[in-house]
CSV table of C-alpha atoms in Angstrom, one decimal:
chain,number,residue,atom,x,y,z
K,14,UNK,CA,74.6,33.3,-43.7
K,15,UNK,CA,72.8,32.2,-47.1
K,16,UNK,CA,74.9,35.0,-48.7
K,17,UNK,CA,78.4,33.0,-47.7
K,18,UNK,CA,77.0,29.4,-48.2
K,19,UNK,CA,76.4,30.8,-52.4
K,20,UNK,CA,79.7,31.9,-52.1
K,21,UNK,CA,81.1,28.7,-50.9
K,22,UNK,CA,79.2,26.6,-53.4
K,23,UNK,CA,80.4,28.7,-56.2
K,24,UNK,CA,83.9,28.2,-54.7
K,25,UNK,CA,83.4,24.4,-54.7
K,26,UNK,CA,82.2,24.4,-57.9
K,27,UNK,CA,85.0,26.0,-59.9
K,28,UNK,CA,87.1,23.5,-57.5
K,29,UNK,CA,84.9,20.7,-59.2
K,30,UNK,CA,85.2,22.4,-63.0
K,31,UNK,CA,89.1,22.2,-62.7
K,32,UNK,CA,88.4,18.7,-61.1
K,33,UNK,CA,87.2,17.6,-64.3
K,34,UNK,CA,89.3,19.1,-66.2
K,35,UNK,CA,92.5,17.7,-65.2
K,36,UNK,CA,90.9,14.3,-65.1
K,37,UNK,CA,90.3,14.7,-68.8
K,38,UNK,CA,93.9,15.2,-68.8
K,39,UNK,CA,94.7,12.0,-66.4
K,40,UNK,CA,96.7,14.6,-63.9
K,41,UNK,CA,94.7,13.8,-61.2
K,42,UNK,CA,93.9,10.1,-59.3
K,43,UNK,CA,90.1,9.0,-58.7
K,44,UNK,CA,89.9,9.3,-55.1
K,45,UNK,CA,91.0,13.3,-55.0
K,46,UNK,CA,88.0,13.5,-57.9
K,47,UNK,CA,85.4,12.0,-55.5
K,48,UNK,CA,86.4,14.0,-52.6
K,49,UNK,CA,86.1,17.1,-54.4
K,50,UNK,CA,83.1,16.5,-55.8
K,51,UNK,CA,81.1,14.8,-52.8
K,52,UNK,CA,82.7,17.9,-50.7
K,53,UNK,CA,81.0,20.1,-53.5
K,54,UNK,CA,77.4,18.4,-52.8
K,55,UNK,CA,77.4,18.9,-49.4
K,56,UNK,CA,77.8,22.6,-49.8
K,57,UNK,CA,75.4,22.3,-52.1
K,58,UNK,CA,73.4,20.6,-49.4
K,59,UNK,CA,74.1,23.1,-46.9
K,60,UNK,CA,73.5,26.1,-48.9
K,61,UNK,CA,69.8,24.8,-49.6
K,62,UNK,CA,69.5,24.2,-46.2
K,63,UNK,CA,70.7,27.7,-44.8
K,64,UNK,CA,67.9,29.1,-48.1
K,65,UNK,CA,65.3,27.2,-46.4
K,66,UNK,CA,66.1,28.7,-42.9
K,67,UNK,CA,66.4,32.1,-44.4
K,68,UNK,CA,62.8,31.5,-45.7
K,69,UNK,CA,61.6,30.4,-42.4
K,70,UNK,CA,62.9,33.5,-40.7
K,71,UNK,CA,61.4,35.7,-43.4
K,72,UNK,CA,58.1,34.0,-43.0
K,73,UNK,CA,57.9,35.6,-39.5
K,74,UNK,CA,58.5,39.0,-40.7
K,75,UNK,CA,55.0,39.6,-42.6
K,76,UNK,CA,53.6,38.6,-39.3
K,77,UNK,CA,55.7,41.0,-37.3
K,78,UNK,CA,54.5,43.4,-39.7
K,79,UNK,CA,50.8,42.8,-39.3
K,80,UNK,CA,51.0,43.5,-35.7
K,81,UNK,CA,52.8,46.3,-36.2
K,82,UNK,CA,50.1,47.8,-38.2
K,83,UNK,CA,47.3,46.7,-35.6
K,84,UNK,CA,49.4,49.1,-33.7
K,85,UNK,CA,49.2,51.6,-35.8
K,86,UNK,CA,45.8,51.6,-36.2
K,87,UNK,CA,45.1,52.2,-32.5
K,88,UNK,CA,46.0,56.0,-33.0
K,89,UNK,CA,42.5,56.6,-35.5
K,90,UNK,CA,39.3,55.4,-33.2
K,91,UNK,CA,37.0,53.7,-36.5
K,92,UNK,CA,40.3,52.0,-37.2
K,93,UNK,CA,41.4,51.1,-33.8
K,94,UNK,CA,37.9,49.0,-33.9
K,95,UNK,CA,38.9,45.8,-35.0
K,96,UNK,CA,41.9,45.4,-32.4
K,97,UNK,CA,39.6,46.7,-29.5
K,98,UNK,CA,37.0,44.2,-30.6
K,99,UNK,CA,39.6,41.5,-30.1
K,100,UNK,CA,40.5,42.9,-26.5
K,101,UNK,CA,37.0,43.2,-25.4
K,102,UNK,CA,36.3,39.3,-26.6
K,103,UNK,CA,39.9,37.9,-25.2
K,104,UNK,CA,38.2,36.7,-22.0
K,105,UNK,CA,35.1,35.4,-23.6
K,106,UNK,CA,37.1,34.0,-26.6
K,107,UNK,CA,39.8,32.2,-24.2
K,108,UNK,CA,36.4,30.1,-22.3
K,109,UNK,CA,35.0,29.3,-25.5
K,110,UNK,CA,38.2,27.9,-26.8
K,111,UNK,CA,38.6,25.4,-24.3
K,112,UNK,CA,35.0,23.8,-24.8
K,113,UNK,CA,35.7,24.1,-28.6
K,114,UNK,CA,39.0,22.6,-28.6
K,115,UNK,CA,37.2,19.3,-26.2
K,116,UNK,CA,34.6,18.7,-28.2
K,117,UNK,CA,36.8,19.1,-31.7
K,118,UNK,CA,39.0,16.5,-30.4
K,119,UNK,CA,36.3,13.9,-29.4
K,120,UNK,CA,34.7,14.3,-32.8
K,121,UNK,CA,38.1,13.9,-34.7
K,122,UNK,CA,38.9,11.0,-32.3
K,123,UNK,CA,35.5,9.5,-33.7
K,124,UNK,CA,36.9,10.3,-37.1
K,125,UNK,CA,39.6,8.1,-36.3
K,126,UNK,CA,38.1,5.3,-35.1
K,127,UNK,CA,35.6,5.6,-37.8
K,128,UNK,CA,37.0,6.1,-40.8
K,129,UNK,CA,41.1,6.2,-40.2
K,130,UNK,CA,41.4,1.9,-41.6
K,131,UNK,CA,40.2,3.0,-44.8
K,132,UNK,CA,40.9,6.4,-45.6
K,133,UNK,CA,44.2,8.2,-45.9
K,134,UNK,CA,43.3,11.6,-44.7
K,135,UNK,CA,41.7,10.1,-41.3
K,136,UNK,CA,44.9,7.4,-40.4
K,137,UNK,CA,46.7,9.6,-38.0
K,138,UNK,CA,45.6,12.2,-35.7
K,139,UNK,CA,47.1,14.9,-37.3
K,140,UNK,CA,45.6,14.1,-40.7
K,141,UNK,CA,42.2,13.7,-39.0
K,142,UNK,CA,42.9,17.2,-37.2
K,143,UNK,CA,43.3,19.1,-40.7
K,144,UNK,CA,40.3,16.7,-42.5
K,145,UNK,CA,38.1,17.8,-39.7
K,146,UNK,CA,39.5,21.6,-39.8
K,147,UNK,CA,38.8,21.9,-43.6
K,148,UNK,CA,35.2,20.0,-43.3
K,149,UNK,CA,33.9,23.1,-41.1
K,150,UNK,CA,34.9,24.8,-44.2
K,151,UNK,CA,32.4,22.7,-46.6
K,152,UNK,CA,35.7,20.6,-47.9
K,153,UNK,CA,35.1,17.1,-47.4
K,154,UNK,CA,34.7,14.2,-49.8
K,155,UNK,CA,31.5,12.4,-48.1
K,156,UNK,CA,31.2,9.4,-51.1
K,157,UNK,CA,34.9,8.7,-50.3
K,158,UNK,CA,33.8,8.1,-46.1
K,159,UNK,CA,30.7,6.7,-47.2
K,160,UNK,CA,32.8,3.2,-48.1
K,161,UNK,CA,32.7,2.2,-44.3
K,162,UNK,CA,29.2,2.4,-44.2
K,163,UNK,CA,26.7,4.6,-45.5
K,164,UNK,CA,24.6,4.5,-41.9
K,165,UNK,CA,27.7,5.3,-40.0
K,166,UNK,CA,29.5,8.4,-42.0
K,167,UNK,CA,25.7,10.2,-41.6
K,168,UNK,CA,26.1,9.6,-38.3
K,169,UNK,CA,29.4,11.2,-37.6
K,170,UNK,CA,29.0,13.5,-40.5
K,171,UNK,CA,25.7,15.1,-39.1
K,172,UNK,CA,26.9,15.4,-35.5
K,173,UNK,CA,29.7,17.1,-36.7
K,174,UNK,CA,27.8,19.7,-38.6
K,175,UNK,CA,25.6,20.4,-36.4
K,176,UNK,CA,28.1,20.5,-33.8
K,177,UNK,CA,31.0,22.2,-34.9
K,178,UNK,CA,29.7,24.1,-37.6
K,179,UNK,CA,26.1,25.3,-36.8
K,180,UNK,CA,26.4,25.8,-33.3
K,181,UNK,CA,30.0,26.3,-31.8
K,182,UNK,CA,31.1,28.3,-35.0
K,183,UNK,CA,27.9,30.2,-34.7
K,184,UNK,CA,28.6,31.1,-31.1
K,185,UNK,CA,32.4,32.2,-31.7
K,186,UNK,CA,30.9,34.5,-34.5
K,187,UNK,CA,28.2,35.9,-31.7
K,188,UNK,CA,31.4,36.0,-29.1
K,189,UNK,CA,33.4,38.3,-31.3
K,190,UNK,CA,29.8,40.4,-33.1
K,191,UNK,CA,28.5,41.2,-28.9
K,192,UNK,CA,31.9,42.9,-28.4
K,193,UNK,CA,32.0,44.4,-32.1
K,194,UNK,CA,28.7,46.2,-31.8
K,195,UNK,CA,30.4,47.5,-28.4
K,196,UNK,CA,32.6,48.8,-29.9
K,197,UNK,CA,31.1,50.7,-32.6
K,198,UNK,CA,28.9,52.2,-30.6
K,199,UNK,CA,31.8,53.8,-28.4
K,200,UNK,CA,33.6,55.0,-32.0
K,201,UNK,CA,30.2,56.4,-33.7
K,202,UNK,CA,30.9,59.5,-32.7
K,203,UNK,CA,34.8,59.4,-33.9
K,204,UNK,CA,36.1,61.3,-36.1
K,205,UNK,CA,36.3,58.7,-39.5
K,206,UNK,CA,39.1,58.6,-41.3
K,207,UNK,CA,38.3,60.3,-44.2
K,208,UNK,CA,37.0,63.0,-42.0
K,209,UNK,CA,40.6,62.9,-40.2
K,210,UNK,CA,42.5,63.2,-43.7
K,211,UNK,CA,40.7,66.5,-44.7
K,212,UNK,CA,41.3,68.0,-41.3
K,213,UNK,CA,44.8,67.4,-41.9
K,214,UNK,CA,45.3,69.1,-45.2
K,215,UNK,CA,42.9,72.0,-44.4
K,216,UNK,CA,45.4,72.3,-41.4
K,217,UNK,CA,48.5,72.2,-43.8
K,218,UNK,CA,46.9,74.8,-46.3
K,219,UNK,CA,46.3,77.2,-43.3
K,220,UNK,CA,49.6,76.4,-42.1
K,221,UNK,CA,51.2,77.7,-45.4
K,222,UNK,CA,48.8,80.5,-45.6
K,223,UNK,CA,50.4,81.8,-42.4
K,224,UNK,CA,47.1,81.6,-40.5
Protein backbone atom coordinates (compact mmCIF):
# COMPACT_ATOMS: atom_id res chain seq x y z
CA UNK A 1 0.00 0.00 0.00
CA UNK A 2 1.04 3.77 -0.49
CA UNK A 3 0.84 3.94 3.38
CA UNK A 4 3.90 1.17 3.68
CA UNK A 5 5.88 2.40 0.62
CA UNK A 6 6.11 6.22 2.88
CA UNK A 7 7.08 4.17 5.48
CA UNK A 8 9.82 2.43 3.63
CA UNK A 9 11.12 5.64 2.06
CA UNK A 10 11.31 7.29 5.42
CA UNK A 11 13.19 4.14 6.52
CA UNK A 12 15.65 4.41 3.59
CA UNK A 13 16.12 7.76 4.23
CA UNK A 14 17.31 7.93 7.77
CA UNK A 15 19.52 4.79 6.38
CA UNK A 16 20.88 7.42 3.75
CA UNK A 17 21.18 10.40 6.70
CA UNK A 18 23.55 8.01 8.74
CA UNK A 19 25.07 7.11 5.27
CA UNK A 20 26.34 10.53 5.16
CA UNK A 21 27.17 10.91 8.13
CA UNK A 22 29.63 8.35 8.68
CA UNK A 23 31.15 9.21 5.43
CA UNK A 24 31.86 12.65 6.83
CA UNK A 25 33.63 10.63 9.27
CA UNK A 26 35.55 8.24 6.64
CA UNK A 27 33.89 5.00 8.59
CA UNK A 28 32.30 3.82 5.72
CA UNK A 29 33.79 2.77 1.88
CA UNK A 30 32.19 4.40 -1.30
CA UNK A 31 30.50 1.48 -2.76
CA UNK A 32 28.22 0.73 0.62
CA UNK A 33 27.37 4.82 0.15
CA UNK A 34 26.08 4.21 -3.34
CA UNK A 35 24.15 1.19 -2.65
CA UNK A 36 22.38 2.80 0.11
CA UNK A 37 21.59 5.67 -1.62
CA UNK A 38 20.59 4.23 -5.17
CA UNK A 39 18.46 1.62 -2.86
CA UNK A 40 16.86 4.85 -1.26
CA UNK A 41 15.78 6.26 -4.87
CA UNK A 42 14.21 3.40 -5.89
CA UNK A 43 11.88 3.47 -2.98
CA UNK A 44 11.53 6.74 -3.66
CA UNK A 45 10.59 5.53 -7.15
CA UNK A 46 8.30 3.07 -6.00
CA UNK A 47 6.50 5.00 -3.56
CA UNK A 48 5.54 7.66 -6.35
CA UNK A 49 4.55 4.99 -8.33
CA UNK A 50 2.17 3.12 -5.74
CA UNK A 51 0.75 7.35 -5.12
CA UNK A 52 -0.02 7.39 -8.63
CA UNK A 53 -1.85 4.00 -8.57
CA UNK A 54 -3.67 4.99 -5.44
CA UNK A 55 -4.79 8.07 -7.51
CA UNK A 56 -5.99 6.01 -10.32
CA UNK A 57 -8.06 3.86 -8.06
CA UNK A 58 -9.53 6.87 -6.36
CA UNK A 59 -10.37 8.35 -9.66
CA UNK A 60 -12.92 5.50 -10.14
CA UNK A 61 -14.62 6.16 -6.92
CA UNK A 62 -16.40 9.68 -7.84
CA UNK A 63 -17.69 7.65 -10.67
CA UNK A 64 -18.95 4.81 -8.67
CA UNK A 65 -20.48 7.39 -6.68
CA UNK A 66 -22.34 9.13 -9.46
CA UNK A 67 -24.12 6.00 -10.38
CA UNK A 68 -24.84 5.44 -7.15
CA UNK A 69 -26.78 8.56 -6.92
CA UNK A 70 -28.61 7.94 -10.45
CA UNK A 71 -29.74 5.13 -8.25
CA UNK A 72 -31.03 6.96 -5.81
CA UNK A 73 -32.78 9.12 -7.67
CA UNK A 74 -34.96 6.44 -9.22
CA UNK A 75 -37.04 6.31 -5.82
CA UNK A 76 -38.61 10.29 -6.54
CA UNK A 77 -40.45 10.17 -10.19
CA UNK A 78 -39.34 14.13 -11.36
CA UNK A 79 -35.89 12.99 -10.32
CA UNK A 80 -35.91 9.53 -11.61
CA UNK A 81 -36.37 11.58 -15.14
CA UNK A 82 -33.02 12.05 -16.27
CA UNK A 83 -32.04 8.22 -15.85
CA UNK A 84 -35.35 6.97 -17.47
CA UNK A 85 -34.58 9.44 -20.30
CA UNK A 86 -31.36 7.61 -20.88
CA UNK A 87 -33.19 4.05 -20.80
CA UNK A 88 -35.88 5.07 -23.15
CA UNK A 89 -32.96 6.57 -25.81
CA UNK A 90 -30.34 3.45 -25.12
CA UNK A 91 -31.69 1.70 -28.28
CA UNK A 92 -31.96 4.77 -30.38
CA UNK A 93 -28.69 6.13 -28.90
CA UNK A 94 -26.70 2.76 -29.55
CA UNK A 95 -27.88 3.02 -33.78
CA UNK A 96 -26.85 6.51 -33.91
CA UNK A 97 -23.55 5.84 -32.41
CA UNK A 98 -22.38 3.56 -34.87
CA UNK A 99 -23.19 5.97 -37.95
CA UNK A 100 -21.58 8.75 -35.74
CA UNK A 101 -18.58 7.01 -34.85
CA UNK A 102 -18.13 6.09 -39.19
CA UNK A 103 -18.43 9.17 -40.33
CA UNK A 104 -16.22 10.91 -37.29
CA UNK A 105 -13.49 8.62 -38.36
CA UNK A 106 -13.56 9.27 -42.11
CA UNK A 107 -13.51 12.98 -41.48
CA UNK A 108 -10.54 12.70 -38.92
CA UNK A 109 -8.86 10.38 -41.39
CA UNK A 110 -9.18 13.38 -43.90
CA UNK A 111 -7.74 15.49 -41.08
CA UNK A 112 -4.81 13.38 -41.34
CA UNK A 113 -4.15 13.23 -44.72
CA UNK A 114 -4.85 16.82 -44.87
CA UNK A 115 -3.29 18.58 -42.42
CA UNK A 116 -1.19 15.80 -40.13
CA UNK A 117 2.59 16.89 -42.36
CA UNK A 118 2.27 20.18 -41.05
CA UNK A 119 0.50 20.41 -37.95
CA UNK A 120 1.29 18.81 -34.64
CA UNK A 121 -2.17 18.26 -33.30
CA UNK A 122 -3.32 16.35 -36.69
CA UNK A 123 0.29 13.91 -36.96
CA UNK A 124 -1.17 10.91 -35.40
CA UNK A 125 -4.63 9.47 -35.19
CA UNK A 126 -5.07 9.99 -31.80
CA UNK A 127 -4.08 13.66 -31.81
CA UNK A 128 -6.47 14.10 -34.85
CA UNK A 129 -9.23 12.14 -32.76
CA UNK A 130 -9.04 14.84 -29.77
CA UNK A 131 -8.35 18.03 -32.46
CA UNK A 132 -11.53 16.91 -34.17
CA UNK A 133 -13.43 16.07 -30.65
CA UNK A 134 -12.66 19.68 -29.34
CA UNK A 135 -13.46 21.44 -32.92
CA UNK A 136 -17.27 20.21 -32.49
CA UNK A 137 -16.83 22.24 -29.46
CA UNK A 138 -15.85 25.66 -31.36
CA UNK A 139 -11.92 25.03 -30.38
CA UNK A 140 -9.95 24.97 -33.30
CA UNK A 141 -7.18 27.22 -34.61
CA UNK A 142 -8.35 27.56 -38.45
CA UNK A 143 -5.25 30.29 -39.46
CA UNK A 144 -2.89 27.59 -38.05
CA UNK A 145 -4.66 24.79 -40.86
CA UNK A 146 -5.06 27.38 -43.22
CA UNK A 147 -1.00 27.03 -43.99
CA UNK A 148 -1.72 23.93 -46.32
CA UNK A 149 -3.92 25.76 -48.34
CA UNK A 150 -6.47 28.23 -47.80
CA UNK A 151 -8.95 26.35 -50.57
CA UNK A 152 -8.42 23.05 -48.89
CA UNK A 153 -8.88 23.69 -44.86
CA UNK A 154 -12.51 25.36 -46.10
CA UNK A 155 -13.10 22.47 -47.63
CA UNK A 156 -12.63 20.00 -44.78
CA UNK A 157 -13.42 22.59 -42.23
CA UNK A 158 -17.03 23.20 -43.69
CA UNK A 159 -17.84 19.49 -44.27
CA UNK A 160 -17.01 18.98 -40.86
CA UNK A 161 -19.30 21.50 -39.48
CA UNK A 162 -21.92 20.94 -41.20
CA UNK A 163 -21.50 17.33 -40.72
CA UNK A 164 -20.64 16.65 -37.38
CA UNK A 165 -21.79 19.66 -35.73
CA UNK A 166 -25.00 20.91 -37.33
CA UNK A 167 -26.50 17.80 -38.24
CA UNK A 168 -25.33 14.59 -36.35
CA UNK A 169 -24.94 16.65 -33.05
CA UNK A 170 -28.29 18.10 -33.81
CA UNK A 171 -29.85 14.65 -34.19
CA UNK A 172 -28.22 13.09 -30.91
CA UNK A 173 -29.71 16.18 -29.14
CA UNK A 174 -33.36 15.27 -30.90
CA UNK A 175 -32.49 11.38 -29.99
CA UNK A 176 -32.22 12.05 -26.24
CA UNK A 177 -35.17 15.50 -26.20
CA UNK A 178 -38.04 12.68 -28.22
CA UNK A 179 -37.47 10.45 -25.17
CA UNK A 180 -37.10 13.42 -22.61
CA UNK A 181 -40.44 14.94 -23.47
CA UNK A 182 -41.70 11.12 -22.93
CA UNK A 183 -40.78 11.18 -20.06
CA UNK A 184 -42.00 14.24 -18.58
CA UNK A 185 -45.15 13.73 -19.64
CA UNK A 186 -45.42 10.23 -17.71
CA UNK A 187 -43.96 12.26 -14.38
CA UNK A 188 -46.26 15.55 -14.75
CA UNK A 189 -48.51 14.30 -12.55
CA UNK A 190 -45.75 13.12 -9.84
CA UNK A 191 -45.48 14.25 -6.87
CA UNK A 192 -42.24 16.98 -7.10
CA UNK A 193 -39.92 16.98 -4.77
CA UNK A 194 -40.48 19.81 -2.93
CA UNK A 195 -44.04 18.66 -2.67
CA UNK A 196 -42.49 15.12 -1.40
CA UNK A 197 -40.35 17.03 1.42
CA UNK A 198 -43.47 18.85 3.01
CA UNK A 199 -45.40 15.66 2.98
CA UNK A 200 -42.75 14.19 4.97
CA UNK A 201 -42.46 16.69 7.74
CA UNK A 202 -46.24 17.26 7.95
CA UNK A 203 -46.11 13.41 8.45
CA UNK A 204 -43.30 13.63 11.22
CA UNK A 205 -45.26 16.58 13.10
CA UNK A 206 -48.41 14.39 13.17
CA UNK A 207 -46.35 11.58 14.10
CA UNK A 208 -45.20 13.40 17.31
CA UNK A 209 -48.54 14.90 17.84
CA UNK A 210 -49.69 11.35 18.40
CA UNK A 211 -52.24 11.53 15.53
Amino acid sequence: STKTKVGEANASLALVIDASNRARGGSIQRGEYLATTSAFFSTVESMVLSEKDLRLVLFFYPSILMLRLFKSFAAQPRLAIVTKTLERATEDLIHFSIVFICVYMCLVINSVLLFGQDLQDFCTLPRAINSCFRAMFGDWDFPEMQEIGLIKAQMWFWAFMLIMVLILLNMLLAVIMDAYTEEKARAKTAQSLIEQSFDIVRRFIQYRKGK
